[in-house]
Amino acid sequence: YISADSTGYMREAINLVNGNGFQYDGLAGYQSWFANWPILYPVMIALVMVVTNTNAYLASKLLNMLIVAVILVVFRICFRKDAWIYALCLTNIGFLNLCYYTWSEIPFMLFQLCFALTLAKILKEERPSIRSYVLLGSMGLGSFLTRYYGIYVWIVAGIYILTLFVLFRQKGDKNYLHKSVKLTITAFISGVLSIAYLFMNKLMNGMASGVSRTMWWDDYEMLTNDLIESLLTEVTNIFSMQIPELIENFPYHLKLFVVWMILIGLGWFLVRNWKPFTLETVMIVMAVMYYVIF
């Protein structure tokens, strides 16, 4: 359960514990400014190493256990006696496979969950507290500092900022305007900090995210097929099973048809049950935007 990414995270964690800061990049094979990935995950591993006096590998496994425990606590606080239903998502075989590895997806999911919960709370409450906006900004920044792609959450927030502004124009309720403005300020501050981090990487490493992120696939059909299979895998993982062999052997165009049927079905369900400011809707919007932007 070790990949090239895993070794990069652990080497940087060891480097942090040794007091050398950002000045290392294991994947690139030479000493440089650590920029291939954001720094937060190695920092978390390093903290567990210091507290438990264990090596980087064991510390990364303890960290996964700790994050899963935090997710369960978050579910309990938010959903009380119904928390066990939501906690079943942690038995998803895709999630379990991620937990086996030393990968940043696990803390990333925690920040994504907290972002969605906080955004839904702000949207539902008539006068959200400043603390809620600070927490939202922190969770957005946490998402970015575990995976660069995490900056997409502010595109999701942007959709709701526009929705609130439209509702203000239609209904004249200033609460919509106030929330729209405060969400904009939150997104701006968190976004500026994220861009500043990338700019720091650019100055120190020569590239904003450490390596070139251009697409390396020669065949767009192959890329699309990989994305289709990943979506089908996620759907079957819900039922703790692999993609059925029958579907696995489908030709490309038939697989594409199956995916479109799934998306149309989800779209129909969403339209029929659309309540824009519920937690369920916020999480669905985040999921859809994650795939669309990717």
Coordinates of N, CA and C in Angstrom, one line a residue, residues 74-276:
V74 N -18.0 14.1 13.6 CA -18.7 15.1 12.9 C -20.2 14.7 12.5
F75 N -20.3 13.4 12.0 CA -21.6 12.9 11.7 C -22.5 12.8 13.0
R76 N -21.9 12.4 14.1 CA -22.7 12.3 15.3 C -23.2 13.7 15.8
I77 N -22.3 14.7 15.7 CA -22.7 16.1 16.1 C -23.8 16.6 15.2
C78 N -23.7 16.3 13.9 CA -24.6 16.9 12.9 C -25.9 16.2 12.8
F79 N -25.9 14.9 12.9 CA -27.1 14.0 12.6 C -27.6 13.3 13.8
R80 N -27.0 13.4 15.0 CA -27.4 12.8 16.2 C -27.8 11.3 16.0
K81 N -29.0 10.9 16.3 CA -29.3 9.4 16.3 C -29.3 8.8 14.9
D82 N -29.4 9.7 13.9 CA -29.3 9.2 12.5 C -27.9 9.1 11.9
A83 N -26.9 9.4 12.8 CA -25.5 9.5 12.3 C -25.0 8.2 11.7
W84 N -25.5 7.0 12.2 CA -25.1 5.7 11.8 C -25.4 5.5 10.3
I85 N -26.5 6.1 9.8 CA -26.9 5.9 8.4 C -25.8 6.6 7.5
Y86 N -25.4 7.8 7.9 CA -24.4 8.6 7.1 C -23.0 7.9 7.2
A87 N -22.8 7.3 8.4 CA -21.5 6.7 8.7 C -21.3 5.4 7.8
L88 N -22.4 4.9 7.3 CA -22.2 3.7 6.4 C -21.4 4.0 5.2
C89 N -21.2 5.3 4.8 CA -20.4 5.7 3.6 C -19.0 5.3 3.9
L90 N -18.6 5.1 5.1 CA -17.2 4.7 5.4 C -16.9 3.3 5.2
T91 N -18.0 2.5 4.9 CA -17.8 1.1 4.6 C -17.7 0.9 3.1
N92 N -17.8 2.0 2.3 CA -17.7 1.9 0.9 C -16.3 1.4 0.5
I93 N -16.2 0.3 -0.4 CA -14.9 -0.3 -0.6 C -13.9 0.7 -1.3
G94 N -14.4 1.7 -2.0 CA -13.5 2.7 -2.6 C -12.9 3.5 -1.4
F95 N -13.7 3.9 -0.4 CA -13.1 4.6 0.7 C -12.1 3.8 1.5
L96 N -12.5 2.5 1.7 CA -11.6 1.6 2.4 C -10.2 1.4 1.7
N97 N -10.3 1.3 0.4 CA -9.0 1.2 -0.4 C -8.2 2.4 -0.3
L98 N -8.8 3.6 -0.2 CA -8.0 4.8 0.0 C -7.4 4.8 1.4
C99 N -8.1 4.3 2.4 CA -7.6 4.3 3.7 C -6.3 3.4 3.8
Y100 N -6.2 2.3 3.0 CA -5.0 1.5 3.1 C -3.8 2.2 2.7
Y101 N -3.9 3.2 1.8 CA -2.7 3.9 1.3 C -2.3 5.1 2.2
T102 N -1.2 5.6 2.0 CA -0.8 6.9 2.5 C -1.0 8.0 1.5
W103 N -2.3 8.4 1.4 CA -2.7 9.3 0.4 C -3.5 10.5 1.0
S104 N -3.5 11.6 0.3 CA -4.1 12.8 0.9 C -5.7 12.8 0.7
E105 N -6.2 11.8 0.0 CA -7.7 11.8 -0.2 C -8.5 11.8 1.1
I106 N -7.9 11.1 2.1 CA -8.7 10.9 3.4 C -8.9 12.3 4.1
P107 N -7.8 13.1 4.4 CA -8.0 14.4 5.0 C -8.8 15.3 4.0
F108 N -8.6 15.1 2.7 CA -9.3 15.9 1.7 C -10.8 15.7 1.9
M109 N -11.3 14.5 2.1 CA -12.7 14.1 2.3 C -13.2 14.8 3.5
L110 N -12.4 14.8 4.6 CA -12.9 15.4 5.8 C -13.1 16.9 5.6
F111 N -12.2 17.6 4.9 CA -12.4 19.0 4.7 C -13.6 19.3 3.7
Q112 N -13.8 18.4 2.7 CA -14.9 18.5 1.8 C -16.3 18.3 2.6
L113 N -16.3 17.3 3.5 CA -17.5 17.1 4.3 C -17.8 18.3 5.1
C114 N -16.8 18.8 5.8 CA -17.0 20.0 6.7 C -17.4 21.2 5.9
F115 N -16.8 21.4 4.7 CA -17.2 22.5 3.9 C -18.7 22.4 3.5
A116 N -19.1 21.3 3.1 CA -20.5 21.1 2.7 C -21.5 21.3 3.8
L117 N -21.1 20.8 5.0 CA -22.0 21.0 6.2 C -22.1 22.5 6.6
T118 N -20.9 23.1 6.5 CA -20.9 24.6 6.9 C -21.6 25.4 5.9
L119 N -21.4 25.2 4.6 CA -22.1 25.9 3.6 C -23.6 25.7 3.7
A120 N -24.1 24.5 3.9 CA -25.5 24.3 4.0 C -26.1 25.0 5.3
K121 N -25.3 25.0 6.4 CA -25.7 25.7 7.6 C -25.9 27.2 7.3
I122 N -24.9 27.8 6.6 CA -25.0 29.2 6.3 C -26.2 29.5 5.4
L123 N -26.5 28.6 4.4 CA -27.6 28.9 3.5 C -29.0 28.7 4.2
K124 N -29.0 27.8 5.2 CA -30.3 27.6 5.9 C -30.6 28.6 6.9
E125 N -29.6 29.1 7.6 CA -29.8 30.0 8.7 C -30.2 31.4 8.2
E126 N -31.0 32.1 9.0 CA -31.4 33.4 8.5 C -30.3 34.4 8.7
R127 N -29.6 34.3 9.9 CA -28.4 35.2 10.1 C -27.3 34.4 10.6
P128 N -26.5 33.8 9.8 CA -25.4 33.0 10.2 C -24.3 33.8 10.9
S129 N -23.6 33.2 11.9 CA -22.6 33.9 12.6 C -21.3 34.0 11.8
I130 N -20.5 35.0 12.2 CA -19.2 35.2 11.6 C -18.4 33.9 11.7
R131 N -18.5 33.2 12.8 CA -17.8 32.0 13.0 C -18.0 31.0 11.9
S132 N -19.3 30.9 11.4 CA -19.6 30.0 10.3 C -18.8 30.3 9.1
Y133 N -18.7 31.6 8.8 CA -18.0 32.0 7.6 C -16.5 31.8 7.7
V134 N -16.0 32.0 8.9 CA -14.5 31.7 9.2 C -14.3 30.2 9.0
L135 N -15.2 29.4 9.6 CA -15.1 27.9 9.4 C -15.1 27.5 8.0
L136 N -16.0 28.1 7.2 CA -16.2 27.8 5.8 C -14.9 28.1 5.0
G137 N -14.3 29.3 5.3 CA -13.1 29.7 4.7 C -11.9 28.8 5.0
S138 N -11.9 28.4 6.3 CA -10.9 27.5 6.8 C -11.0 26.1 6.1
M139 N -12.2 25.6 6.0 CA -12.4 24.3 5.3 C -12.1 24.3 3.8
G140 N -12.4 25.5 3.2 CA -12.0 25.7 1.8 C -10.5 25.7 1.6
L141 N -9.8 26.4 2.5 CA -8.4 26.5 2.5 C -7.8 25.1 2.8
G142 N -8.4 24.4 3.7 CA -7.9 23.1 4.0 C -8.0 22.1 2.9
S143 N -9.1 22.2 2.1 CA -9.3 21.4 0.9 C -8.2 21.7 -0.1
F144 N -7.9 22.9 -0.3 CA -6.8 23.3 -1.2 C -5.4 22.8 -0.7
L145 N -5.2 23.0 0.6 CA -3.8 22.6 1.1 C -3.6 21.1 1.2
T146 N -4.7 20.3 1.0 CA -4.5 18.9 0.9 C -4.4 18.4 -0.5
R147 N -5.2 19.0 -1.4 CA -5.1 18.7 -2.8 C -5.4 20.0 -3.6
Y148 N -4.5 20.4 -4.5 CA -4.6 21.6 -5.2 C -6.0 21.7 -5.9
Y149 N -6.6 20.6 -6.3 CA -7.9 20.6 -7.0 C -9.0 21.1 -6.0
G150 N -8.7 21.1 -4.7 CA -9.7 21.5 -3.7 C -10.2 23.0 -3.9
I151 N -9.5 23.8 -4.7 CA -9.9 25.1 -4.9 C -11.2 25.2 -5.6
Y152 N -11.6 24.1 -6.2 CA -12.9 24.0 -6.9 C -14.1 24.4 -6.0
V153 N -13.9 24.2 -4.7 CA -15.1 24.4 -3.8 C -15.6 25.9 -3.9
W154 N -14.7 26.8 -4.3 CA -15.2 28.2 -4.4 C -16.0 28.4 -5.6
I155 N -15.8 27.5 -6.6 CA -16.8 27.6 -7.8 C -18.2 27.2 -7.3
V156 N -18.2 26.1 -6.5 CA -19.5 25.7 -5.9 C -20.1 26.9 -5.1
A157 N -19.3 27.5 -4.3 CA -19.8 28.6 -3.5 C -20.3 29.7 -4.4
G158 N -19.6 29.9 -5.5 CA -20.0 31.0 -6.5 C -21.3 30.7 -7.0
I159 N -21.7 29.5 -7.3 CA -23.1 29.2 -7.7 C -24.1 29.6 -6.7
Y160 N -23.8 29.4 -5.4 CA -24.8 29.8 -4.4 C -24.8 31.3 -4.2
I161 N -23.6 31.9 -4.4 CA -23.6 33.4 -4.2 C -24.5 34.0 -5.3
L162 N -24.4 33.5 -6.5 CA -25.3 34.0 -7.6 C -26.7 33.7 -7.3
T163 N -27.0 32.5 -6.8 CA -28.4 32.1 -6.4 C -29.0 33.0 -5.4
L164 N -28.2 33.3 -4.3 CA -28.6 34.3 -3.3 C -28.9 35.7 -3.9
F165 N -28.0 36.1 -4.8 CA -28.2 37.4 -5.3 C -29.5 37.5 -6.2
V166 N -29.7 36.4 -7.0 CA -30.9 36.4 -7.8 C -32.2 36.4 -6.9
L167 N -32.1 35.6 -5.8 CA -33.3 35.6 -4.8 C -33.5 37.0 -4.2
F168 N -32.4 37.7 -3.9 CA -32.5 39.1 -3.4 C -33.2 40.0 -4.4
R169 N -32.8 39.9 -5.7 CA -33.4 40.7 -6.7 C -34.9 40.4 -6.9
Q170 N -35.2 39.1 -6.7 CA -36.6 38.7 -6.9 C -37.5 39.0 -5.7
K171 N -37.0 38.8 -4.5 CA -37.8 38.9 -3.3 C -37.5 40.2 -2.5
G172 N -36.4 40.8 -2.8 CA -36.1 42.0 -2.0 C -35.6 41.8 -0.6
D173 N -35.4 40.5 -0.2 CA -35.0 40.2 1.2 C -33.5 40.4 1.3
K174 N -33.2 41.4 2.2 CA -31.8 41.8 2.3 C -30.9 40.7 3.0
N175 N -31.5 39.7 3.6 CA -30.8 38.6 4.2 C -30.0 37.9 3.1
Y176 N -30.7 37.7 2.0 CA -30.0 37.0 0.8 C -28.8 37.8 0.4
L177 N -29.0 39.1 0.3 CA -27.9 40.0 -0.1 C -26.7 39.9 0.9
H178 N -27.0 40.0 2.2 CA -26.0 40.0 3.2 C -25.2 38.7 3.1
K179 N -25.9 37.5 3.0 CA -25.2 36.3 2.9 C -24.4 36.2 1.6
S180 N -24.9 36.7 0.5 CA -24.2 36.7 -0.8 C -22.9 37.5 -0.6
V181 N -22.9 38.7 0.0 CA -21.7 39.5 0.2 C -20.7 38.8 1.1
K182 N -21.2 38.3 2.2 CA -20.3 37.6 3.2 C -19.6 36.4 2.6
L183 N -20.4 35.6 1.8 CA -19.8 34.5 1.1 C -18.8 34.9 0.1
T184 N -19.0 36.0 -0.6 CA -18.1 36.5 -1.5 C -16.8 37.0 -0.9
I185 N -16.9 37.6 0.3 CA -15.7 38.0 1.0 C -14.9 36.8 1.5
T186 N -15.6 35.8 2.0 CA -15.0 34.6 2.5 C -14.2 33.9 1.3
A187 N -14.9 33.8 0.2 CA -14.3 33.1 -1.0 C -13.1 33.9 -1.4
F188 N -13.2 35.2 -1.4 CA -12.1 36.1 -1.9 C -10.9 35.9 -1.0
I189 N -11.1 36.0 0.3 CA -9.9 35.8 1.2 C -9.3 34.5 1.1
S190 N -10.1 33.4 1.1 CA -9.5 32.1 1.0 C -8.9 31.9 -0.4
G191 N -9.5 32.4 -1.4 CA -8.9 32.3 -2.7 C -7.6 33.0 -2.9
V192 N -7.5 34.2 -2.3 CA -6.3 35.0 -2.4 C -5.1 34.2 -1.7
L193 N -5.4 33.6 -0.5 CA -4.4 32.9 0.2 C -4.0 31.7 -0.6
S194 N -4.9 31.0 -1.3 CA -4.6 29.9 -2.1 C -3.7 30.3 -3.3
I195 N -4.0 31.4 -3.9 CA -3.2 31.9 -5.1 C -1.8 32.3 -4.6
A196 N -1.8 32.9 -3.4 CA -0.5 33.3 -2.8 C 0.4 32.1 -2.6
Y197 N -0.2 31.0 -2.1 CA 0.6 29.8 -1.9 C 1.2 29.3 -3.3
L198 N 0.3 29.3 -4.3 CA 0.8 28.9 -5.6 C 1.9 29.8 -6.1
F199 N 1.8 31.1 -5.9 CA 2.8 32.1 -6.3 C 4.1 31.9 -5.5
M200 N 4.0 31.5 -4.3 CA 5.2 31.2 -3.5 C 5.9 30.0 -4.1
N201 N 5.1 28.9 -4.5 CA 5.7 27.8 -5.2 C 6.4 28.2 -6.5
K202 N 5.8 29.1 -7.2 CA 6.3 29.5 -8.5 C 7.7 30.2 -8.3
L203 N 7.8 31.0 -7.3 CA 9.0 31.7 -7.0 C 10.1 30.7 -6.5
M204 N 9.7 29.8 -5.7 CA 10.7 28.9 -5.1 C 11.1 27.7 -5.9
N205 N 10.1 27.2 -6.7 CA 10.3 25.9 -7.4 C 10.3 26.1 -9.0
G206 N 9.8 27.2 -9.4 CA 9.7 27.5 -10.9 C 8.4 27.1 -11.5
M207 N 7.6 26.3 -10.8 CA 6.3 25.9 -11.2 C 5.3 26.0 -10.1
A208 N 4.1 26.5 -10.4 CA 3.1 26.8 -9.3 C 2.7 25.5 -8.5
S209 N 2.7 24.4 -9.2 CA 2.3 23.2 -8.5 C 3.4 22.1 -8.6
G210 N 4.6 22.5 -8.8 CA 5.8 21.7 -8.8 C 6.1 20.9 -10.1
V211 N 5.1 20.5 -10.8 CA 5.4 19.8 -12.1 C 4.4 20.3 -13.1
S212 N 4.6 20.0 -14.4 CA 3.7 20.3 -15.4 C 2.4 19.5 -15.3
R213 N 1.3 20.2 -15.4 CA 0.0 19.5 -15.2 C -0.8 19.4 -16.5
T214 N -0.1 19.5 -17.6 CA -0.7 19.4 -18.9 C -1.1 17.9 -19.1
M215 N -2.2 17.7 -19.9 CA -2.7 16.3 -20.2 C -1.6 15.5 -20.9
W216 N -1.4 14.3 -20.5 CA -0.4 13.4 -21.1 C -1.0 12.3 -22.0
W217 N -2.4 12.3 -22.1 CA -3.0 11.3 -22.9 C -3.0 11.7 -24.4
D218 N -2.7 10.7 -25.2 CA -2.7 10.9 -26.7 C -4.1 10.8 -27.2
D219 N -4.9 10.0 -26.5 CA -6.2 9.6 -27.1 C -7.3 10.1 -26.2
Y220 N -8.2 11.1 -26.6 CA -9.2 11.6 -25.8 C -10.3 10.5 -25.5
E221 N -10.5 9.6 -26.4 CA -11.4 8.5 -26.2 C -10.9 7.7 -25.0
M222 N -9.6 7.4 -24.9 CA -9.1 6.6 -23.8 C -9.3 7.3 -22.5
L223 N -9.0 8.7 -22.5 CA -9.3 9.5 -21.3 C -10.7 9.4 -20.9
T224 N -11.6 9.6 -21.9 CA -13.0 9.6 -21.5 C -13.5 8.2 -21.0
N225 N -12.9 7.2 -21.6 CA -13.3 5.8 -21.2 C -12.8 5.6 -19.7
D226 N -11.6 6.1 -19.4 CA -11.1 6.0 -18.0 C -12.1 6.7 -17.0
L227 N -12.5 7.9 -17.4 CA -13.4 8.7 -16.6 C -14.8 7.9 -16.4
I228 N -15.3 7.3 -17.5 CA -16.5 6.6 -17.5 C -16.4 5.4 -16.5
E229 N -15.2 4.7 -16.6 CA -15.0 3.5 -15.7 C -14.9 3.9 -14.3
S230 N -14.3 5.1 -14.1 CA -14.2 5.6 -12.7 C -15.6 5.9 -12.1
L231 N -16.4 6.5 -12.9 CA -17.8 6.8 -12.4 C -18.6 5.5 -12.2
L232 N -18.5 4.5 -13.1 CA -19.2 3.3 -12.9 C -18.6 2.5 -11.6
T233 N -17.3 2.7 -11.4 CA -16.7 2.1 -10.2 C -17.3 2.7 -9.0
E234 N -17.4 4.0 -9.0 CA -18.0 4.7 -7.8 C -19.4 4.2 -7.5
V235 N -20.2 4.1 -8.6 CA -21.6 3.6 -8.4 C -21.7 2.2 -7.8
T236 N -20.9 1.3 -8.4 CA -20.9 -0.1 -7.9 C -20.3 -0.2 -6.5
N237 N -19.3 0.7 -6.2 CA -18.7 0.7 -4.8 C -19.7 0.9 -3.7
I238 N -20.8 1.7 -4.1 CA -21.9 1.9 -3.1 C -22.4 0.6 -2.6
F239 N -22.5 -0.4 -3.5 CA -23.1 -1.7 -3.1 C -22.0 -2.7 -2.8
S240 N -20.7 -2.1 -2.5 CA -19.6 -3.0 -2.1 C -19.3 -4.1 -3.1
M241 N -19.3 -3.7 -4.4 CA -19.0 -4.7 -5.4 C -18.2 -4.1 -6.5
Q242 N -17.6 -4.9 -7.3 CA -16.8 -4.4 -8.5 C -17.8 -4.2 -9.7
I243 N -17.3 -3.5 -10.7 CA -18.1 -3.4 -11.9 C -18.4 -4.8 -12.5
P244 N -19.7 -5.2 -12.7 CA -20.0 -6.5 -13.2 C -19.3 -6.7 -14.5
E245 N -18.8 -8.0 -14.7 CA -18.0 -8.3 -15.9 C -18.7 -8.0 -17.2
L246 N -20.1 -8.2 -17.2 CA -20.9 -7.9 -18.4 C -20.7 -6.4 -18.8
I247 N -20.8 -5.5 -17.8 CA -20.6 -4.1 -18.1 C -19.2 -3.8 -18.5
E248 N -18.3 -4.4 -17.7 CA -16.8 -4.2 -18.0 C -16.4 -4.5 -19.4
N249 N -17.1 -5.5 -20.0 CA -16.8 -5.9 -21.4 C -17.6 -5.1 -22.5
F250 N -18.5 -4.2 -22.0 CA -19.2 -3.4 -23.0 C -18.3 -2.6 -23.9
P251 N -18.6 -2.4 -25.1 CA -17.8 -1.5 -26.0 C -18.0 0.0 -25.4
Y252 N -17.0 0.8 -25.9 CA -17.0 2.2 -25.4 C -18.3 2.9 -25.4
H253 N -19.0 2.9 -26.6 CA -20.2 3.7 -26.8 C -21.3 3.2 -25.9
L254 N -21.3 1.8 -25.6 CA -22.4 1.3 -24.8 C -22.1 1.7 -23.3
K255 N -20.8 1.7 -22.9 CA -20.5 2.2 -21.6 C -20.9 3.7 -21.4
L256 N -20.7 4.5 -22.5 CA -21.1 5.9 -22.4 C -22.6 6.0 -22.3
F257 N -23.3 5.1 -23.0 CA -24.8 5.1 -22.8 C -25.2 4.8 -21.4
V258 N -24.6 3.8 -20.8 CA -24.9 3.5 -19.4 C -24.7 4.7 -18.5
V259 N -23.6 5.3 -18.6 CA -23.2 6.5 -17.8 C -24.3 7.6 -18.0
W260 N -24.7 7.8 -19.3 CA -25.7 8.9 -19.5 C -27.0 8.5 -18.9
M261 N -27.4 7.2 -18.8 CA -28.6 6.8 -18.2 C -28.5 7.1 -16.7
I262 N -27.3 6.8 -16.1 CA -27.2 7.1 -14.7 C -27.3 8.6 -14.4
L263 N -26.6 9.4 -15.2 CA -26.7 10.8 -15.0 C -28.1 11.4 -15.2
I264 N -28.8 10.9 -16.2 CA -30.1 11.4 -16.5 C -31.0 11.0 -15.3
G265 N -30.9 9.8 -14.8 CA -31.7 9.3 -13.7 C -31.4 10.2 -12.4
L266 N -30.1 10.5 -12.2 CA -29.8 11.4 -11.0 C -30.4 12.8 -11.2
G267 N -30.3 13.2 -12.5 CA -30.8 14.6 -12.8 C -32.3 14.6 -12.6
W268 N -33.0 13.6 -13.0 CA -34.5 13.5 -12.9 C -34.8 13.5 -11.4
F269 N -34.1 12.7 -10.6 CA -34.4 12.7 -9.1 C -34.1 14.0 -8.5
L270 N -33.0 14.7 -8.9 CA -32.7 16.0 -8.4 C -33.7 17.0 -8.7
V271 N -34.2 17.1 -9.9 CA -35.2 18.1 -10.3 C -36.5 17.9 -9.5
R272 N -36.9 16.6 -9.4 CA -38.1 16.3 -8.7 C -38.1 16.7 -7.2
N273 N -36.9 16.6 -6.6 CA -36.7 16.8 -5.2 C -35.9 18.1 -4.9
W274 N -35.9 19.0 -5.8 CA -35.0 20.2 -5.7 C -35.4 21.1 -4.5
K275 N -34.5 21.2 -3.6 CA -34.6 22.2 -2.5 C -33.2 22.8 -2.3
P276 N -33.0 24.0 -2.9 CA -31.6 24.4 -3.1 C -30.7 24.6 -1.9

